[in-house]
């Protein structure tokens, strides 16, 4: 079968696996077949250590295309991440090893300063909750929809598990990080960041460090708990008291203050390159937004 025939076959399978309304939406999307092929090829390239039938992946993808937003999700889809999750759902040993090496390995850094025993307990519970199913229920990782990075989605679940454990055991403490720690978490991990010149990366990190240092300890903690650990406003309200709207306002204000301070730090040093300035600011903003996006899956 030629590449063109294979692409057409996979597109036909996807159309057949969704509702008539979703099918019409996909067919109205220009370049839909090429986009699907791009996701499949990117996934296979990123994960050469295991082989998942493209048909299995396409059927899995179809289950995660929401009504009315099928084309939009196809455009923003984290194809390689969804491919890995699909392979883990089926219990592929090589996929589970890749998940351990490329996803779980990064979880401890996202938990903040917690005790090593808690980190190990969180990781073990993550493995059980995400990768172990039953005769009637697939592993929870099957519910990951590919609309945000898999690493972020898993980190949010890990933070919730840590929160549960800390509520059960007073020995576990979620310690507020110093400014340098939050600045490190905010340093973008996006591909665009890696493409920046070294001097631009250093400038951004330096500006972040100064901007974070201006925030109060409570503001830093609110940003970390909400954007990086996935704490809901209801959970934060229980922790801090007051009204839900009041806590939400504090989170929003802290976010805006952070972004504005970064702009104030960068602007004088980038007067001649407004486009680059907006690009750097966009990276910081998206770092926060991507963390929120993971909550949607």
PDB file of C-alpha atoms in Angstrom:
ATOM      1  CA  UNK A   1       0.000   0.000   0.000  1.00  0.00           C
ATOM      2  CA  UNK A   2       1.365   3.405  -0.971  1.00  0.00           C
ATOM      3  CA  UNK A   3       1.695   6.253   1.528  1.00  0.00           C
ATOM      4  CA  UNK A   4      -1.212   8.042  -0.139  1.00  0.00           C
ATOM      5  CA  UNK A   5      -3.426   4.960   0.071  1.00  0.00           C
ATOM      6  CA  UNK A   6      -2.504   4.393   3.714  1.00  0.00           C
ATOM      7  CA  UNK A   7      -3.310   8.009   4.602  1.00  0.00           C
ATOM      8  CA  UNK A   8      -6.654   7.747   2.854  1.00  0.00           C
ATOM      9  CA  UNK A   9      -7.407   4.471   4.611  1.00  0.00           C
ATOM     10  CA  UNK A  10      -6.689   5.922   8.071  1.00  0.00           C
ATOM     11  CA  UNK A  11      -8.766   9.012   7.320  1.00  0.00           C
ATOM     12  CA  UNK A  12     -11.642   6.799   6.200  1.00  0.00           C
ATOM     13  CA  UNK A  13     -11.350   4.781   9.419  1.00  0.00           C
ATOM     14  CA  UNK A  14     -11.476   7.948  11.519  1.00  0.00           C
ATOM     15  CA  UNK A  15     -14.539   9.202   9.646  1.00  0.00           C
ATOM     16  CA  UNK A  16     -16.255   5.870  10.198  1.00  0.00           C
ATOM     17  CA  UNK A  17     -15.437   5.923  13.924  1.00  0.00           C
ATOM     18  CA  UNK A  18     -17.060   9.268  14.763  1.00  0.00           C
ATOM     19  CA  UNK A  19     -20.599  10.628  14.669  1.00  0.00           C
ATOM     20  CA  UNK A  20     -22.103  12.076  11.455  1.00  0.00           C
ATOM     21  CA  UNK A  21     -21.748  15.613  12.866  1.00  0.00           C
ATOM     22  CA  UNK A  22     -18.090  15.079  13.691  1.00  0.00           C
ATOM     23  CA  UNK A  23     -17.524  13.509  10.282  1.00  0.00           C
ATOM     24  CA  UNK A  24     -18.939  16.578   8.569  1.00  0.00           C
ATOM     25  CA  UNK A  25     -16.743  18.816  10.724  1.00  0.00           C
ATOM     26  CA  UNK A  26     -13.602  16.872   9.835  1.00  0.00           C
ATOM     27  CA  UNK A  27     -14.412  16.816   6.138  1.00  0.00           C
ATOM     28  CA  UNK A  28     -14.838  20.589   6.211  1.00  0.00           C
ATOM     29  CA  UNK A  29     -11.328  20.971   7.645  1.00  0.00           C
ATOM     30  CA  UNK A  30      -8.868  21.714   4.863  1.00  0.00           C
ATOM     31  CA  UNK A  31      -5.904  19.352   4.886  1.00  0.00           C
ATOM     32  CA  UNK A  32      -7.558  16.988   7.370  1.00  0.00           C
ATOM     33  CA  UNK A  33      -6.006  13.816   5.912  1.00  0.00           C
ATOM     34  CA  UNK A  34      -2.524  15.324   5.841  1.00  0.00           C
ATOM     35  CA  UNK A  35      -2.942  16.478   9.452  1.00  0.00           C
ATOM     36  CA  UNK A  36      -3.918  12.993  10.575  1.00  0.00           C
ATOM     37  CA  UNK A  37      -0.933  11.516   8.743  1.00  0.00           C
ATOM     38  CA  UNK A  38       1.329  14.100  10.400  1.00  0.00           C
ATOM     39  CA  UNK A  39       0.155  13.036  13.865  1.00  0.00           C
ATOM     40  CA  UNK A  40       0.707   9.357  13.093  1.00  0.00           C
ATOM     41  CA  UNK A  41       4.177   9.896  11.671  1.00  0.00           C
ATOM     42  CA  UNK A  42       5.226  12.212  14.517  1.00  0.00           C
ATOM     43  CA  UNK A  43       4.124   9.578  17.026  1.00  0.00           C
ATOM     44  CA  UNK A  44       5.997   6.768  15.331  1.00  0.00           C
ATOM     45  CA  UNK A  45       9.109   8.917  15.042  1.00  0.00           C
ATOM     46  CA  UNK A  46       9.062   9.922  18.707  1.00  0.00           C
ATOM     47  CA  UNK A  47       8.423   6.383  19.978  1.00  0.00           C
ATOM     48  CA  UNK A  48      10.503   3.988  17.859  1.00  0.00           C
ATOM     49  CA  UNK A  49      10.858   1.438  20.675  1.00  0.00           C
ATOM     50  CA  UNK A  50       7.303   0.115  20.367  1.00  0.00           C
ATOM     51  CA  UNK A  51       4.884  -0.477  17.537  1.00  0.00           C
ATOM     52  CA  UNK A  52       1.219   0.403  17.865  1.00  0.00           C
ATOM     53  CA  UNK A  53      -1.021  -0.361  14.878  1.00  0.00           C
ATOM     54  CA  UNK A  54      -2.051   2.904  13.273  1.00  0.00           C
ATOM     55  CA  UNK A  55      -5.646   1.631  13.131  1.00  0.00           C
ATOM     56  CA  UNK A  56      -5.672   1.135  16.920  1.00  0.00           C
ATOM     57  CA  UNK A  57      -4.376   4.662  17.425  1.00  0.00           C
ATOM     58  CA  UNK A  58      -6.963   6.165  15.060  1.00  0.00           C
ATOM     59  CA  UNK A  59      -9.839   4.404  16.835  1.00  0.00           C
ATOM     60  CA  UNK A  60      -8.462   5.632  20.165  1.00  0.00           C
ATOM     61  CA  UNK A  61      -8.204   9.155  18.780  1.00  0.00           C
ATOM     62  CA  UNK A  62     -11.817   9.009  17.571  1.00  0.00           C
ATOM     63  CA  UNK A  63     -13.018   8.357  21.128  1.00  0.00           C
ATOM     64  CA  UNK A  64     -11.397  11.599  22.263  1.00  0.00           C
ATOM     65  CA  UNK A  65     -12.734  13.972  19.608  1.00  0.00           C
ATOM     66  CA  UNK A  66     -15.444  16.092  21.276  1.00  0.00           C
ATOM     67  CA  UNK A  67     -18.685  16.910  19.528  1.00  0.00           C
ATOM     68  CA  UNK A  68     -18.480  20.303  17.872  1.00  0.00           C
ATOM     69  CA  UNK A  69     -14.719  20.627  18.395  1.00  0.00           C
ATOM     70  CA  UNK A  70     -13.324  17.660  16.484  1.00  0.00           C
ATOM     71  CA  UNK A  71     -11.432  19.774  13.949  1.00  0.00           C
ATOM     72  CA  UNK A  72     -10.097  22.130  16.635  1.00  0.00           C
ATOM     73  CA  UNK A  73      -8.751  19.252  18.714  1.00  0.00           C
ATOM     74  CA  UNK A  74      -7.128  17.737  15.618  1.00  0.00           C
ATOM     75  CA  UNK A  75      -5.201  20.986  15.156  1.00  0.00           C
ATOM     76  CA  UNK A  76      -3.891  21.194  18.732  1.00  0.00           C
ATOM     77  CA  UNK A  77      -3.567  17.452  19.332  1.00  0.00           C
ATOM     78  CA  UNK A  78      -0.498  16.177  21.182  1.00  0.00           C
ATOM     79  CA  UNK A  79      -0.276  13.228  18.801  1.00  0.00           C
ATOM     80  CA  UNK A  80       2.840  11.475  20.164  1.00  0.00           C
ATOM     81  CA  UNK A  81       1.549  11.809  23.741  1.00  0.00           C
ATOM     82  CA  UNK A  82      -1.843  10.324  22.828  1.00  0.00           C
ATOM     83  CA  UNK A  83      -0.078   7.524  20.940  1.00  0.00           C
ATOM     84  CA  UNK A  84       1.990   6.682  24.045  1.00  0.00           C
ATOM     85  CA  UNK A  85      -1.104   6.756  26.265  1.00  0.00           C
ATOM     86  CA  UNK A  86      -2.931   4.461  23.859  1.00  0.00           C
ATOM     87  CA  UNK A  87      -0.070   1.954  23.866  1.00  0.00           C
ATOM     88  CA  UNK A  88       0.088   2.067  27.680  1.00  0.00           C
ATOM     89  CA  UNK A  89      -3.650   1.402  27.809  1.00  0.00           C
ATOM     90  CA  UNK A  90      -3.037  -1.900  26.042  1.00  0.00           C
ATOM     91  CA  UNK A  91      -0.195  -2.747  28.441  1.00  0.00           C
ATOM     92  CA  UNK A  92       2.596  -2.756  25.876  1.00  0.00           C
ATOM     93  CA  UNK A  93       5.792  -3.393  27.935  1.00  0.00           C
ATOM     94  CA  UNK A  94       7.960  -1.118  25.772  1.00  0.00           C
ATOM     95  CA  UNK A  95       5.380   1.669  25.989  1.00  0.00           C
ATOM     96  CA  UNK A  96       5.188   1.316  29.769  1.00  0.00           C
ATOM     97  CA  UNK A  97       8.971   1.582  29.908  1.00  0.00           C
ATOM     98  CA  UNK A  98       8.858   4.737  27.763  1.00  0.00           C
ATOM     99  CA  UNK A  99       6.170   6.177  30.038  1.00  0.00           C
ATOM    100  CA  UNK A 100       8.390   5.527  33.050  1.00  0.00           C
ATOM    101  CA  UNK A 101      11.465   7.085  31.432  1.00  0.00           C
ATOM    102  CA  UNK A 102       9.904  10.076  29.695  1.00  0.00           C
ATOM    103  CA  UNK A 103       6.875  10.964  31.833  1.00  0.00           C
ATOM    104  CA  UNK A 104       7.118   9.636  35.394  1.00  0.00           C
ATOM    105  CA  UNK A 105      10.784  10.586  35.632  1.00  0.00           C
ATOM    106  CA  UNK A 106       9.778  14.270  35.546  1.00  0.00           C
ATOM    107  CA  UNK A 107       7.060  14.076  38.200  1.00  0.00           C
ATOM    108  CA  UNK A 108       9.271  14.595  41.306  1.00  0.00           C
ATOM    109  CA  UNK A 109      10.479  17.970  40.014  1.00  0.00           C
ATOM    110  CA  UNK A 110       6.859  19.135  39.708  1.00  0.00           C
ATOM    111  CA  UNK A 111       5.917  18.206  43.276  1.00  0.00           C
ATOM    112  CA  UNK A 112       8.009  20.905  44.913  1.00  0.00           C
ATOM    113  CA  UNK A 113       9.932  20.327  48.114  1.00  0.00           C
ATOM    114  CA  UNK A 114       8.337  17.242  49.579  1.00  0.00           C
ATOM    115  CA  UNK A 115       9.947  14.337  51.379  1.00  0.00           C
ATOM    116  CA  UNK A 116      11.539  11.509  49.344  1.00  0.00           C
ATOM    117  CA  UNK A 117       9.223   8.897  50.939  1.00  0.00           C
ATOM    118  CA  UNK A 118       6.204  10.927  49.801  1.00  0.00           C
ATOM    119  CA  UNK A 119       7.599  11.179  46.264  1.00  0.00           C
ATOM    120  CA  UNK A 120       7.996   7.389  46.096  1.00  0.00           C
ATOM    121  CA  UNK A 121       4.494   6.872  47.447  1.00  0.00           C
ATOM    122  CA  UNK A 122       3.042   9.291  44.909  1.00  0.00           C
ATOM    123  CA  UNK A 123       4.837   7.559  42.027  1.00  0.00           C
ATOM    124  CA  UNK A 124       3.617   4.147  43.126  1.00  0.00           C
ATOM    125  CA  UNK A 125       0.033   5.357  43.416  1.00  0.00           C
ATOM    126  CA  UNK A 126       0.346   7.028  40.010  1.00  0.00           C
ATOM    127  CA  UNK A 127       1.369   3.730  38.441  1.00  0.00           C
ATOM    128  CA  UNK A 128      -1.570   1.968  40.071  1.00  0.00           C
ATOM    129  CA  UNK A 129      -4.160   4.617  39.215  1.00  0.00           C
ATOM    130  CA  UNK A 130      -3.060   5.304  35.658  1.00  0.00           C
ATOM    131  CA  UNK A 131      -1.755   1.991  34.371  1.00  0.00           C
ATOM    132  CA  UNK A 132      -3.741  -0.720  36.144  1.00  0.00           C
ATOM    133  CA  UNK A 133      -7.247  -1.493  34.952  1.00  0.00           C
ATOM    134  CA  UNK A 134      -9.779  -4.190  35.789  1.00  0.00           C
ATOM    135  CA  UNK A 135     -11.895  -6.620  33.851  1.00  0.00           C
ATOM    136  CA  UNK A 136     -14.587  -3.954  33.490  1.00  0.00           C
ATOM    137  CA  UNK A 137     -12.568  -0.732  33.508  1.00  0.00           C
ATOM    138  CA  UNK A 138      -9.595   0.246  31.351  1.00  0.00           C
ATOM    139  CA  UNK A 139      -6.568   1.936  32.940  1.00  0.00           C
ATOM    140  CA  UNK A 140      -7.205   5.582  33.712  1.00  0.00           C
ATOM    141  CA  UNK A 141      -4.560   6.681  31.238  1.00  0.00           C
ATOM    142  CA  UNK A 142      -7.105   5.754  28.566  1.00  0.00           C
ATOM    143  CA  UNK A 143      -9.021   8.900  29.582  1.00  0.00           C
ATOM    144  CA  UNK A 144      -6.164  11.212  28.560  1.00  0.00           C
ATOM    145  CA  UNK A 145      -7.414  13.103  25.512  1.00  0.00           C
ATOM    146  CA  UNK A 146      -4.274  14.616  24.025  1.00  0.00           C
ATOM    147  CA  UNK A 147      -5.403  18.253  24.306  1.00  0.00           C
ATOM    148  CA  UNK A 148      -2.512  19.189  26.593  1.00  0.00           C
ATOM    149  CA  UNK A 149       0.930  17.664  27.218  1.00  0.00           C
ATOM    150  CA  UNK A 150       0.785  14.216  28.830  1.00  0.00           C
ATOM    151  CA  UNK A 151       3.540  15.237  31.251  1.00  0.00           C
ATOM    152  CA  UNK A 152       1.389  18.103  32.538  1.00  0.00           C
ATOM    153  CA  UNK A 153      -1.715  15.907  32.817  1.00  0.00           C
ATOM    154  CA  UNK A 154       0.196  13.298  34.834  1.00  0.00           C
ATOM    155  CA  UNK A 155       1.857  15.949  37.025  1.00  0.00           C
ATOM    156  CA  UNK A 156      -1.520  17.415  37.972  1.00  0.00           C
ATOM    157  CA  UNK A 157      -2.813  14.002  39.014  1.00  0.00           C
ATOM    158  CA  UNK A 158       0.411  13.448  40.969  1.00  0.00           C
ATOM    159  CA  UNK A 159      -0.064  16.741  42.814  1.00  0.00           C
ATOM    160  CA  UNK A 160      -3.606  15.756  43.751  1.00  0.00           C
ATOM    161  CA  UNK A 161      -2.369  12.441  45.080  1.00  0.00           C
ATOM    162  CA  UNK A 162       0.309  14.267  47.095  1.00  0.00           C
ATOM    163  CA  UNK A 163      -2.375  16.566  48.475  1.00  0.00           C
ATOM    164  CA  UNK A 164      -4.464  13.560  49.544  1.00  0.00           C
ATOM    165  CA  UNK A 165      -1.501  11.925  51.244  1.00  0.00           C
ATOM    166  CA  UNK A 166      -0.487  15.105  53.035  1.00  0.00           C
ATOM    167  CA  UNK A 167      -4.026  15.433  54.340  1.00  0.00           C
ATOM    168  CA  UNK A 168      -3.761  11.929  55.790  1.00  0.00           C
ATOM    169  CA  UNK A 169      -0.286  12.243  57.288  1.00  0.00           C
ATOM    170  CA  UNK A 170       0.929  15.346  59.123  1.00  0.00           C
ATOM    171  CA  UNK A 171       4.535  14.292  58.513  1.00  0.00           C
ATOM    172  CA  UNK A 172       4.187  15.289  54.861  1.00  0.00           C
ATOM    173  CA  UNK A 173       4.684  18.996  54.334  1.00  0.00           C
ATOM    174  CA  UNK A 174       4.168  20.914  51.107  1.00  0.00           C
ATOM    175  CA  UNK A 175       6.798  23.594  51.575  1.00  0.00           C
ATOM    176  CA  UNK A 176       6.501  26.925  49.746  1.00  0.00           C
ATOM    177  CA  UNK A 177       9.433  27.303  47.394  1.00  0.00           C
ATOM    178  CA  UNK A 178      11.782  30.288  47.426  1.00  0.00           C
ATOM    179  CA  UNK A 179      11.574  32.644  44.423  1.00  0.00           C
ATOM    180  CA  UNK A 180      14.288  30.739  42.560  1.00  0.00           C
ATOM    181  CA  UNK A 181      12.279  27.520  42.645  1.00  0.00           C
ATOM    182  CA  UNK A 182       9.133  29.032  41.128  1.00  0.00           C
ATOM    183  CA  UNK A 183      11.243  30.801  38.523  1.00  0.00           C
ATOM    184  CA  UNK A 184      12.714  27.428  37.560  1.00  0.00           C
ATOM    185  CA  UNK A 185       9.232  25.925  37.202  1.00  0.00           C
ATOM    186  CA  UNK A 186       8.152  28.870  35.069  1.00  0.00           C
ATOM    187  CA  UNK A 187      11.129  28.652  32.711  1.00  0.00           C
ATOM    188  CA  UNK A 188       9.418  27.461  29.539  1.00  0.00           C
ATOM    189  CA  UNK A 189       9.909  23.854  28.465  1.00  0.00           C
ATOM    190  CA  UNK A 190       8.297  24.495  25.079  1.00  0.00           C
ATOM    191  CA  UNK A 191      10.224  23.736  21.860  1.00  0.00           C
ATOM    192  CA  UNK A 192      10.216  27.459  21.044  1.00  0.00           C
ATOM    193  CA  UNK A 193      12.256  28.139  24.176  1.00  0.00           C
ATOM    194  CA  UNK A 194      14.952  25.709  23.069  1.00  0.00           C
ATOM    195  CA  UNK A 195      15.262  27.608  19.806  1.00  0.00           C
ATOM    196  CA  UNK A 196      16.044  30.913  21.517  1.00  0.00           C
ATOM    197  CA  UNK A 197      19.588  32.224  21.506  1.00  0.00           C
ATOM    198  CA  UNK A 198      21.476  31.551  24.718  1.00  0.00           C
ATOM    199  CA  UNK A 199      21.561  35.244  25.636  1.00  0.00           C
ATOM    200  CA  UNK A 200      17.780  35.476  25.214  1.00  0.00           C
ATOM    201  CA  UNK A 201      17.230  32.422  27.421  1.00  0.00           C
ATOM    202  CA  UNK A 202      19.454  33.864  30.131  1.00  0.00           C
ATOM    203  CA  UNK A 203      17.662  37.193  29.932  1.00  0.00           C
ATOM    204  CA  UNK A 204      14.276  35.534  30.282  1.00  0.00           C
ATOM    205  CA  UNK A 205      15.295  33.413  33.273  1.00  0.00           C
ATOM    206  CA  UNK A 206      16.914  36.425  34.955  1.00  0.00           C
ATOM    207  CA  UNK A 207      13.771  38.498  34.416  1.00  0.00           C
ATOM    208  CA  UNK A 208      11.600  35.697  35.766  1.00  0.00           C
ATOM    209  CA  UNK A 209      13.740  35.376  38.873  1.00  0.00           C
ATOM    210  CA  UNK A 210      13.443  39.103  39.607  1.00  0.00           C
ATOM    211  CA  UNK A 211       9.709  39.160  38.877  1.00  0.00           C
ATOM    212  CA  UNK A 212       8.988  36.176  41.106  1.00  0.00           C
ATOM    213  CA  UNK A 213      11.038  37.664  43.938  1.00  0.00           C
ATOM    214  CA  UNK A 214       8.676  40.648  44.061  1.00  0.00           C
ATOM    215  CA  UNK A 215       5.664  38.409  44.687  1.00  0.00           C
ATOM    216  CA  UNK A 216       4.692  37.634  48.244  1.00  0.00           C
ATOM    217  CA  UNK A 217       5.137  34.098  49.542  1.00  0.00           C
ATOM    218  CA  UNK A 218       1.373  33.567  49.412  1.00  0.00           C
ATOM    219  CA  UNK A 219       1.199  34.770  45.806  1.00  0.00           C
ATOM    220  CA  UNK A 220       3.998  32.417  44.791  1.00  0.00           C
ATOM    221  CA  UNK A 221       2.317  29.528  46.560  1.00  0.00           C
ATOM    222  CA  UNK A 222      -1.072  30.268  44.980  1.00  0.00           C
ATOM    223  CA  UNK A 223       0.434  30.308  41.490  1.00  0.00           C
ATOM    224  CA  UNK A 224       2.310  27.087  42.090  1.00  0.00           C
ATOM    225  CA  UNK A 225      -0.629  25.206  43.629  1.00  0.00           C
ATOM    226  CA  UNK A 226      -3.155  26.316  41.015  1.00  0.00           C
ATOM    227  CA  UNK A 227      -1.178  26.411  37.773  1.00  0.00           C
ATOM    228  CA  UNK A 228       1.353  23.640  38.370  1.00  0.00           C
ATOM    229  CA  UNK A 229      -0.280  21.300  40.887  1.00  0.00           C
ATOM    230  CA  UNK A 230      -3.862  21.642  39.659  1.00  0.00           C
ATOM    231  CA  UNK A 231      -5.493  22.746  42.920  1.00  0.00           C
ATOM    232  CA  UNK A 232      -9.017  23.960  42.208  1.00  0.00           C
ATOM    233  CA  UNK A 233     -10.374  27.241  43.549  1.00  0.00           C
ATOM    234  CA  UNK A 234     -12.549  25.255  45.974  1.00  0.00           C
ATOM    235  CA  UNK A 235      -9.474  23.487  47.325  1.00  0.00           C
ATOM    236  CA  UNK A 236      -7.568  26.758  47.667  1.00  0.00           C
ATOM    237  CA  UNK A 237     -10.535  28.353  49.418  1.00  0.00           C
ATOM    238  CA  UNK A 238     -10.508  25.570  52.007  1.00  0.00           C
ATOM    239  CA  UNK A 239      -6.796  26.137  52.545  1.00  0.00           C
ATOM    240  CA  UNK A 240      -6.855  29.934  52.743  1.00  0.00           C
ATOM    241  CA  UNK A 241     -10.381  30.753  53.870  1.00  0.00           C
ATOM    242  CA  UNK A 242     -12.521  33.594  52.584  1.00  0.00           C
ATOM    243  CA  UNK A 243     -14.719  33.360  49.499  1.00  0.00           C
ATOM    244  CA  UNK A 244     -14.076  31.372  46.350  1.00  0.00           C
ATOM    245  CA  UNK A 245     -14.285  34.527  44.230  1.00  0.00           C
ATOM    246  CA  UNK A 246     -11.795  36.237  46.523  1.00  0.00           C
ATOM    247  CA  UNK A 247      -9.260  33.428  46.133  1.00  0.00           C
ATOM    248  CA  UNK A 248      -9.807  33.351  42.370  1.00  0.00           C
ATOM    249  CA  UNK A 249      -9.132  37.081  42.251  1.00  0.00           C
ATOM    250  CA  UNK A 250      -5.902  36.619  44.217  1.00  0.00           C
ATOM    251  CA  UNK A 251      -4.698  33.966  41.762  1.00  0.00           C
ATOM    252  CA  UNK A 252      -5.562  36.149  38.774  1.00  0.00           C
ATOM    253  CA  UNK A 253      -3.926  39.199  40.335  1.00  0.00           C
ATOM    254  CA  UNK A 254      -0.756  37.249  41.124  1.00  0.00           C
ATOM    255  CA  UNK A 255      -0.596  35.987  37.554  1.00  0.00           C
ATOM    256  CA  UNK A 256      -1.056  39.447  36.076  1.00  0.00           C
ATOM    257  CA  UNK A 257       1.469  40.944  38.461  1.00  0.00           C
ATOM    258  CA  UNK A 258       4.024  38.307  37.499  1.00  0.00           C
ATOM    259  CA  UNK A 259       3.564  38.888  33.765  1.00  0.00           C
ATOM    260  CA  UNK A 260       3.692  42.658  34.194  1.00  0.00           C
ATOM    261  CA  UNK A 261       6.885  42.484  36.253  1.00  0.00           C
ATOM    262  CA  UNK A 262       8.496  40.298  33.583  1.00  0.00           C
ATOM    263  CA  UNK A 263       7.502  42.878  30.964  1.00  0.00           C
ATOM    264  CA  UNK A 264       8.986  45.669  33.090  1.00  0.00           C
ATOM    265  CA  UNK A 265      12.247  43.738  33.403  1.00  0.00           C
ATOM    266  CA  UNK A 266      12.505  42.874  29.716  1.00  0.00           C
ATOM    267  CA  UNK A 267      11.197  46.034  28.032  1.00  0.00           C
ATOM    268  CA  UNK A 268      14.159  48.384  28.743  1.00  0.00           C
ATOM    269  CA  UNK A 269      16.603  45.781  27.434  1.00  0.00           C
ATOM    270  CA  UNK A 270      14.639  44.969  24.288  1.00  0.00           C
ATOM    271  CA  UNK A 271      13.567  48.408  23.091  1.00  0.00           C
ATOM    272  CA  UNK A 272      14.708  47.716  19.544  1.00  0.00           C
ATOM    273  CA  UNK A 273      13.000  44.350  19.171  1.00  0.00           C
ATOM    274  CA  UNK A 274       9.357  44.495  20.184  1.00  0.00           C
ATOM    275  CA  UNK A 275       8.567  41.274  18.318  1.00  0.00           C
ATOM    276  CA  UNK A 276      11.129  39.334  20.341  1.00  0.00           C
ATOM    277  CA  UNK A 277       9.811  40.934  23.532  1.00  0.00           C
ATOM    278  CA  UNK A 278       6.259  39.797  22.830  1.00  0.00           C
ATOM    279  CA  UNK A 279       7.550  36.335  21.948  1.00  0.00           C
ATOM    280  CA  UNK A 280       9.306  35.972  25.299  1.00  0.00           C
ATOM    281  CA  UNK A 281       6.282  37.255  27.192  1.00  0.00           C
ATOM    282  CA  UNK A 282       4.114  34.820  25.270  1.00  0.00           C
ATOM    283  CA  UNK A 283       6.330  31.942  26.356  1.00  0.00           C
ATOM    284  CA  UNK A 284       5.890  32.791  30.032  1.00  0.00           C
ATOM    285  CA  UNK A 285       2.144  33.255  29.626  1.00  0.00           C
ATOM    286  CA  UNK A 286       1.753  29.992  27.726  1.00  0.00           C
ATOM    287  CA  UNK A 287       3.739  28.163  30.402  1.00  0.00           C
ATOM    288  CA  UNK A 288       0.939  29.021  32.801  1.00  0.00           C
ATOM    289  CA  UNK A 289      -1.824  28.455  30.250  1.00  0.00           C
ATOM    290  CA  UNK A 290      -0.504  25.018  29.276  1.00  0.00           C
ATOM    291  CA  UNK A 291      -0.701  23.986  32.917  1.00  0.00           C
ATOM    292  CA  UNK A 292      -4.355  25.011  32.918  1.00  0.00           C
ATOM    293  CA  UNK A 293      -4.955  23.277  29.599  1.00  0.00           C
ATOM    294  CA  UNK A 294      -3.999  19.993  31.201  1.00  0.00           C
ATOM    295  CA  UNK A 295      -7.022  20.331  33.494  1.00  0.00           C
ATOM    296  CA  UNK A 296      -9.331  20.090  30.486  1.00  0.00           C
ATOM    297  CA  UNK A 297      -8.411  16.517  29.613  1.00  0.00           C
TER     298      UNK A 297
END
